[in-house]
GROMACS .gro file of C-alpha atoms in nm:
model
  184
    1MET     CA    1  -2.152  -2.607  -1.392
    2LYS     CA    2  -2.220  -2.243  -1.329
    3LEU     CA    3  -1.931  -2.012  -1.411
    4LYS     CA    4  -1.879  -1.683  -1.233
    5THR     CA    5  -1.712  -1.382  -1.388
    6ARG     CA    6  -1.394  -1.468  -1.196
    7ASP     CA    7  -1.399  -1.819  -1.348
    8LEU     CA    8  -1.440  -1.682  -1.701
    9ILE     CA    9  -1.149  -1.444  -1.650
   10LEU     CA   10  -0.920  -1.716  -1.511
   11ILE     CA   11  -1.016  -1.961  -1.788
   12SER     CA   12  -0.939  -1.692  -2.046
   13ILE     CA   13  -0.607  -1.608  -1.879
   14PHE     CA   14  -0.492  -1.970  -1.886
   15ALA     CA   15  -0.605  -2.011  -2.247
   16ALA     CA   16  -0.398  -1.701  -2.332
   17LEU     CA   17  -0.100  -1.828  -2.131
   18THR     CA   18  -0.114  -2.159  -2.318
   19ALA     CA   19  -0.113  -1.965  -2.646
   20ILE     CA   20   0.189  -1.765  -2.528
   21GLY     CA   21   0.354  -2.091  -2.422
   22ALA     CA   22   0.324  -2.217  -2.781
   23PHE     CA   23   0.565  -1.945  -2.890
   24ILE     CA   24   0.819  -2.007  -2.616
   25ARG     CA   25   0.977  -2.308  -2.779
   26ILE     CA   26   1.289  -2.501  -2.857
   27PRO     CA   27   1.263  -2.641  -3.210
   28ILE     CA   28   1.321  -3.014  -3.233
   29PRO     CA   29   1.202  -3.233  -3.521
   30ILE     CA   30   0.825  -3.297  -3.553
   31VAL     CA   31   0.719  -3.220  -3.192
   32PRO     CA   32   0.878  -2.893  -3.069
   33PHE     CA   33   0.938  -2.837  -2.698
   34THR     CA   34   0.710  -2.557  -2.577
   35LEU     CA   35   0.570  -2.420  -2.251
   36GLN     CA   36   0.211  -2.509  -2.347
   37TYR     CA   37   0.215  -2.808  -2.112
   38PHE     CA   38   0.343  -2.587  -1.828
   39PHE     CA   39   0.042  -2.355  -1.852
   40CYS     CA   40  -0.199  -2.640  -1.924
   41ALA     CA   41  -0.093  -2.821  -1.606
   42LEU     CA   42  -0.070  -2.507  -1.393
   43GLY     CA   43  -0.420  -2.408  -1.504
   44ALA     CA   44  -0.552  -2.752  -1.410
   45ILE     CA   45  -0.387  -2.734  -1.068
   46LEU     CA   46  -0.521  -2.387  -0.988
   47LEU     CA   47  -0.860  -2.399  -1.164
   48GLY     CA   48  -0.954  -2.763  -1.112
   49SER     CA   49  -1.056  -3.030  -1.359
   50LYS     CA   50  -1.351  -2.870  -1.536
   51ARG     CA   51  -1.223  -2.514  -1.553
   52GLY     CA   52  -0.872  -2.630  -1.642
   53ALA     CA   53  -1.013  -2.836  -1.929
   54LEU     CA   54  -1.232  -2.541  -2.035
   55ALA     CA   55  -0.922  -2.322  -2.061
   56GLN     CA   56  -0.771  -2.574  -2.300
   57ILE     CA   57  -1.095  -2.610  -2.497
   58LEU     CA   58  -1.102  -2.231  -2.536
   59TYR     CA   59  -0.738  -2.233  -2.650
   60VAL     CA   60  -0.803  -2.504  -2.911
   61PHE     CA   61  -1.124  -2.333  -3.026
   62ILE     CA   62  -0.948  -1.999  -3.073
   63GLY     CA   63  -0.681  -2.172  -3.281
   64LEU     CA   64  -0.930  -2.365  -3.492
   65ILE     CA   65  -1.127  -2.053  -3.585
   66GLY     CA   66  -0.813  -1.917  -3.745
   67ILE     CA   67  -0.624  -1.716  -3.485
   68PRO     CA   68  -0.260  -1.836  -3.510
   69VAL     CA   69  -0.209  -1.946  -3.150
   70PHE     CA   70  -0.068  -2.292  -3.222
   71THR     CA   71   0.303  -2.357  -3.275
   72GLN     CA   72   0.253  -2.364  -3.654
   73GLY     CA   73  -0.039  -2.124  -3.699
   74GLY     CA   74  -0.409  -2.196  -3.673
   75GLY     CA   75  -0.729  -2.256  -3.866
   76PRO     CA   76  -0.957  -2.555  -3.918
   77SER     CA   77  -0.702  -2.733  -4.137
   78TYR     CA   78  -0.476  -2.759  -3.831
   79VAL     CA   79  -0.659  -3.082  -3.742
   80PHE     CA   80  -0.448  -3.240  -4.018
   81GLN     CA   81  -0.121  -3.144  -3.851
   82PRO     CA   82   0.057  -3.443  -3.694
   83THR     CA   83   0.081  -3.257  -3.360
   84PHE     CA   84  -0.291  -3.176  -3.327
   85GLY     CA   85  -0.340  -3.482  -3.105
   86TYR     CA   86  -0.131  -3.315  -2.837
   87LEU     CA   87  -0.380  -3.027  -2.831
   88ILE     CA   88  -0.663  -3.275  -2.775
   89GLY     CA   89  -0.443  -3.435  -2.510
   90PHE     CA   90  -0.406  -3.098  -2.334
   91ILE     CA   91  -0.783  -3.089  -2.281
   92VAL     CA   92  -0.803  -3.440  -2.139
   93GLY     CA   93  -0.471  -3.406  -1.956
   94ALA     CA   94  -0.585  -3.083  -1.786
   95PHE     CA   95  -0.902  -3.257  -1.672
   96ILE     CA   96  -0.704  -3.555  -1.535
   97ILE     CA   97  -0.448  -3.335  -1.356
   98GLY     CA   98  -0.722  -3.117  -1.205
   99LYS     CA   99  -0.932  -3.418  -1.099
  100THR     CA  100  -0.629  -3.580  -0.936
  101ILE     CA  101  -0.550  -3.263  -0.740
  102GLU     CA  102  -0.916  -3.235  -0.635
  103LYS     CA  103  -0.904  -3.589  -0.493
  104VAL     CA  104  -0.585  -3.564  -0.285
  105LYS     CA  105  -0.588  -3.457   0.079
  106SER     CA  106  -0.265  -3.259   0.063
  107VAL     CA  107  -0.148  -3.056  -0.235
  108ASN     CA  108   0.231  -3.068  -0.228
  109PRO     CA  109   0.508  -3.109  -0.484
  110LYS     CA  110   0.488  -3.490  -0.470
  111THR     CA  111   0.113  -3.509  -0.538
  112ILE     CA  112   0.138  -3.246  -0.811
  113PHE     CA  113   0.431  -3.430  -0.970
  114LEU     CA  114   0.232  -3.755  -0.976
  115ALA     CA  115  -0.075  -3.576  -1.116
  116GLY     CA  116   0.150  -3.412  -1.377
  117ILE     CA  117   0.299  -3.747  -1.480
  118LEU     CA  118  -0.050  -3.892  -1.518
  119GLY     CA  119  -0.160  -3.592  -1.725
  120LEU     CA  120   0.156  -3.609  -1.934
  121LEU     CA  121   0.093  -3.977  -2.003
  122VAL     CA  122  -0.257  -3.892  -2.128
  123ILE     CA  123  -0.118  -3.613  -2.348
  124TYR     CA  124   0.140  -3.854  -2.493
  125ILE     CA  125  -0.126  -4.118  -2.564
  126PHE     CA  126  -0.340  -3.870  -2.758
  127GLY     CA  127  -0.043  -3.702  -2.927
  128VAL     CA  128   0.145  -4.013  -3.035
  129SER     CA  129  -0.170  -4.196  -3.150
  130TYR     CA  130  -0.287  -3.900  -3.355
  131MET     CA  131   0.056  -3.843  -3.505
  132TYR     CA  132   0.078  -4.210  -3.605
  133LEU     CA  133  -0.265  -4.199  -3.767
  134ILE     CA  134  -0.205  -3.872  -3.953
  135TYR     CA  135   0.128  -3.989  -4.092
  136ASN     CA  136  -0.004  -4.328  -4.202
  137LEU     CA  137  -0.360  -4.249  -4.309
  138TYR     CA  138  -0.360  -3.886  -4.419
  139LEU     CA  139  -0.006  -3.795  -4.523
  140GLY     CA  140   0.062  -4.140  -4.669
  141GLN     CA  141   0.403  -4.158  -4.506
  142ALA     CA  142   0.475  -4.486  -4.334
  143MET     CA  143   0.552  -4.446  -3.966
  144SER     CA  144   0.584  -4.746  -3.739
  145PRO     CA  145   0.433  -4.742  -3.391
  146ILE     CA  146   0.786  -4.761  -3.248
  147ALA     CA  147   0.894  -4.456  -3.449
  148ALA     CA  148   0.581  -4.266  -3.336
  149VAL     CA  149   0.651  -4.343  -2.970
  150SER     CA  150   1.020  -4.264  -3.012
  151ILE     CA  151   0.960  -3.928  -3.183
  152GLY     CA  152   0.640  -3.827  -3.005
  153ALA     CA  153   0.712  -3.936  -2.648
  154ILE     CA  154   1.059  -4.069  -2.573
  155SER     CA  155   1.243  -3.777  -2.735
  156CYS     CA  156   1.029  -3.529  -2.539
  157MET     CA  157   1.031  -3.717  -2.210
  158PRO     CA  158   1.349  -3.580  -2.047
  159SER     CA  159   1.249  -3.215  -2.095
  160ASP     CA  160   0.886  -3.287  -2.004
  161LEU     CA  161   0.990  -3.461  -1.682
  162VAL     CA  162   1.205  -3.160  -1.585
  163LEU     CA  163   0.912  -2.933  -1.672
  164THR     CA  164   0.679  -3.151  -1.459
  165LEU     CA  165   0.921  -3.119  -1.168
  166ILE     CA  166   0.922  -2.740  -1.207
  167ILE     CA  167   0.540  -2.741  -1.230
  168SER     CA  168   0.519  -2.945  -0.910
  169PHE     CA  169   0.711  -2.685  -0.709
  170VAL     CA  170   0.559  -2.376  -0.872
  171GLY     CA  171   0.207  -2.525  -0.860
  172SER     CA  172   0.244  -2.622  -0.495
  173LYS     CA  173   0.366  -2.278  -0.389
  174VAL     CA  174   0.098  -2.090  -0.585
  175TYR     CA  175  -0.184  -2.328  -0.490
  176ASN     CA  176  -0.104  -2.320  -0.119
  177ARG     CA  177  -0.054  -1.942  -0.122
  178LEU     CA  178  -0.393  -1.893  -0.288
  179LYS     CA  179  -0.544  -2.133  -0.033
  180VAL     CA  180  -0.404  -1.924   0.255
  181LEU     CA  181  -0.554  -1.613   0.097
  182ASN     CA  182  -0.889  -1.796   0.051
  183ILE     CA  183  -0.871  -1.748  -0.325
  184ALA     CA  184  -0.833  -2.111  -0.433
   0.00000   0.00000   0.00000
């Protein structure tokens, strides 16, 4: 994949927006509600699968080299945080959302909502699985699979579904406006 200057700028912008989204949060136990997913999904919708995933890879890379862009800081040791799986999930989820949008004939709120739900499911799978493994294998704190799903997915689901609904309308408006202007 050959990236143009415009692509590099947009990838960087969405990586930065995801970082900003990490600090717009509502603290809840273990997995805080943030706007990271909003910018991850919006980037995937507007940039496509590969560029959307690259924006998330850049975001994770910046955090892992020590710049405190994650909800609880940054640095290589962040891979031992129970929530690091969600960051991996953002990469895969962005790719899935972007690929789904690339495959549909009409980009509208319904198709974006369905793509967002699919991407969110992928993020949950990575996040919950990683959290379960970190708690049980690294931290030595017993966590049942049911507790991991309850804390890492079910407790976040209502707010994430509302956020996905907002993304579907915002993403549709912006995507179709950029299409009219021959930018997308």
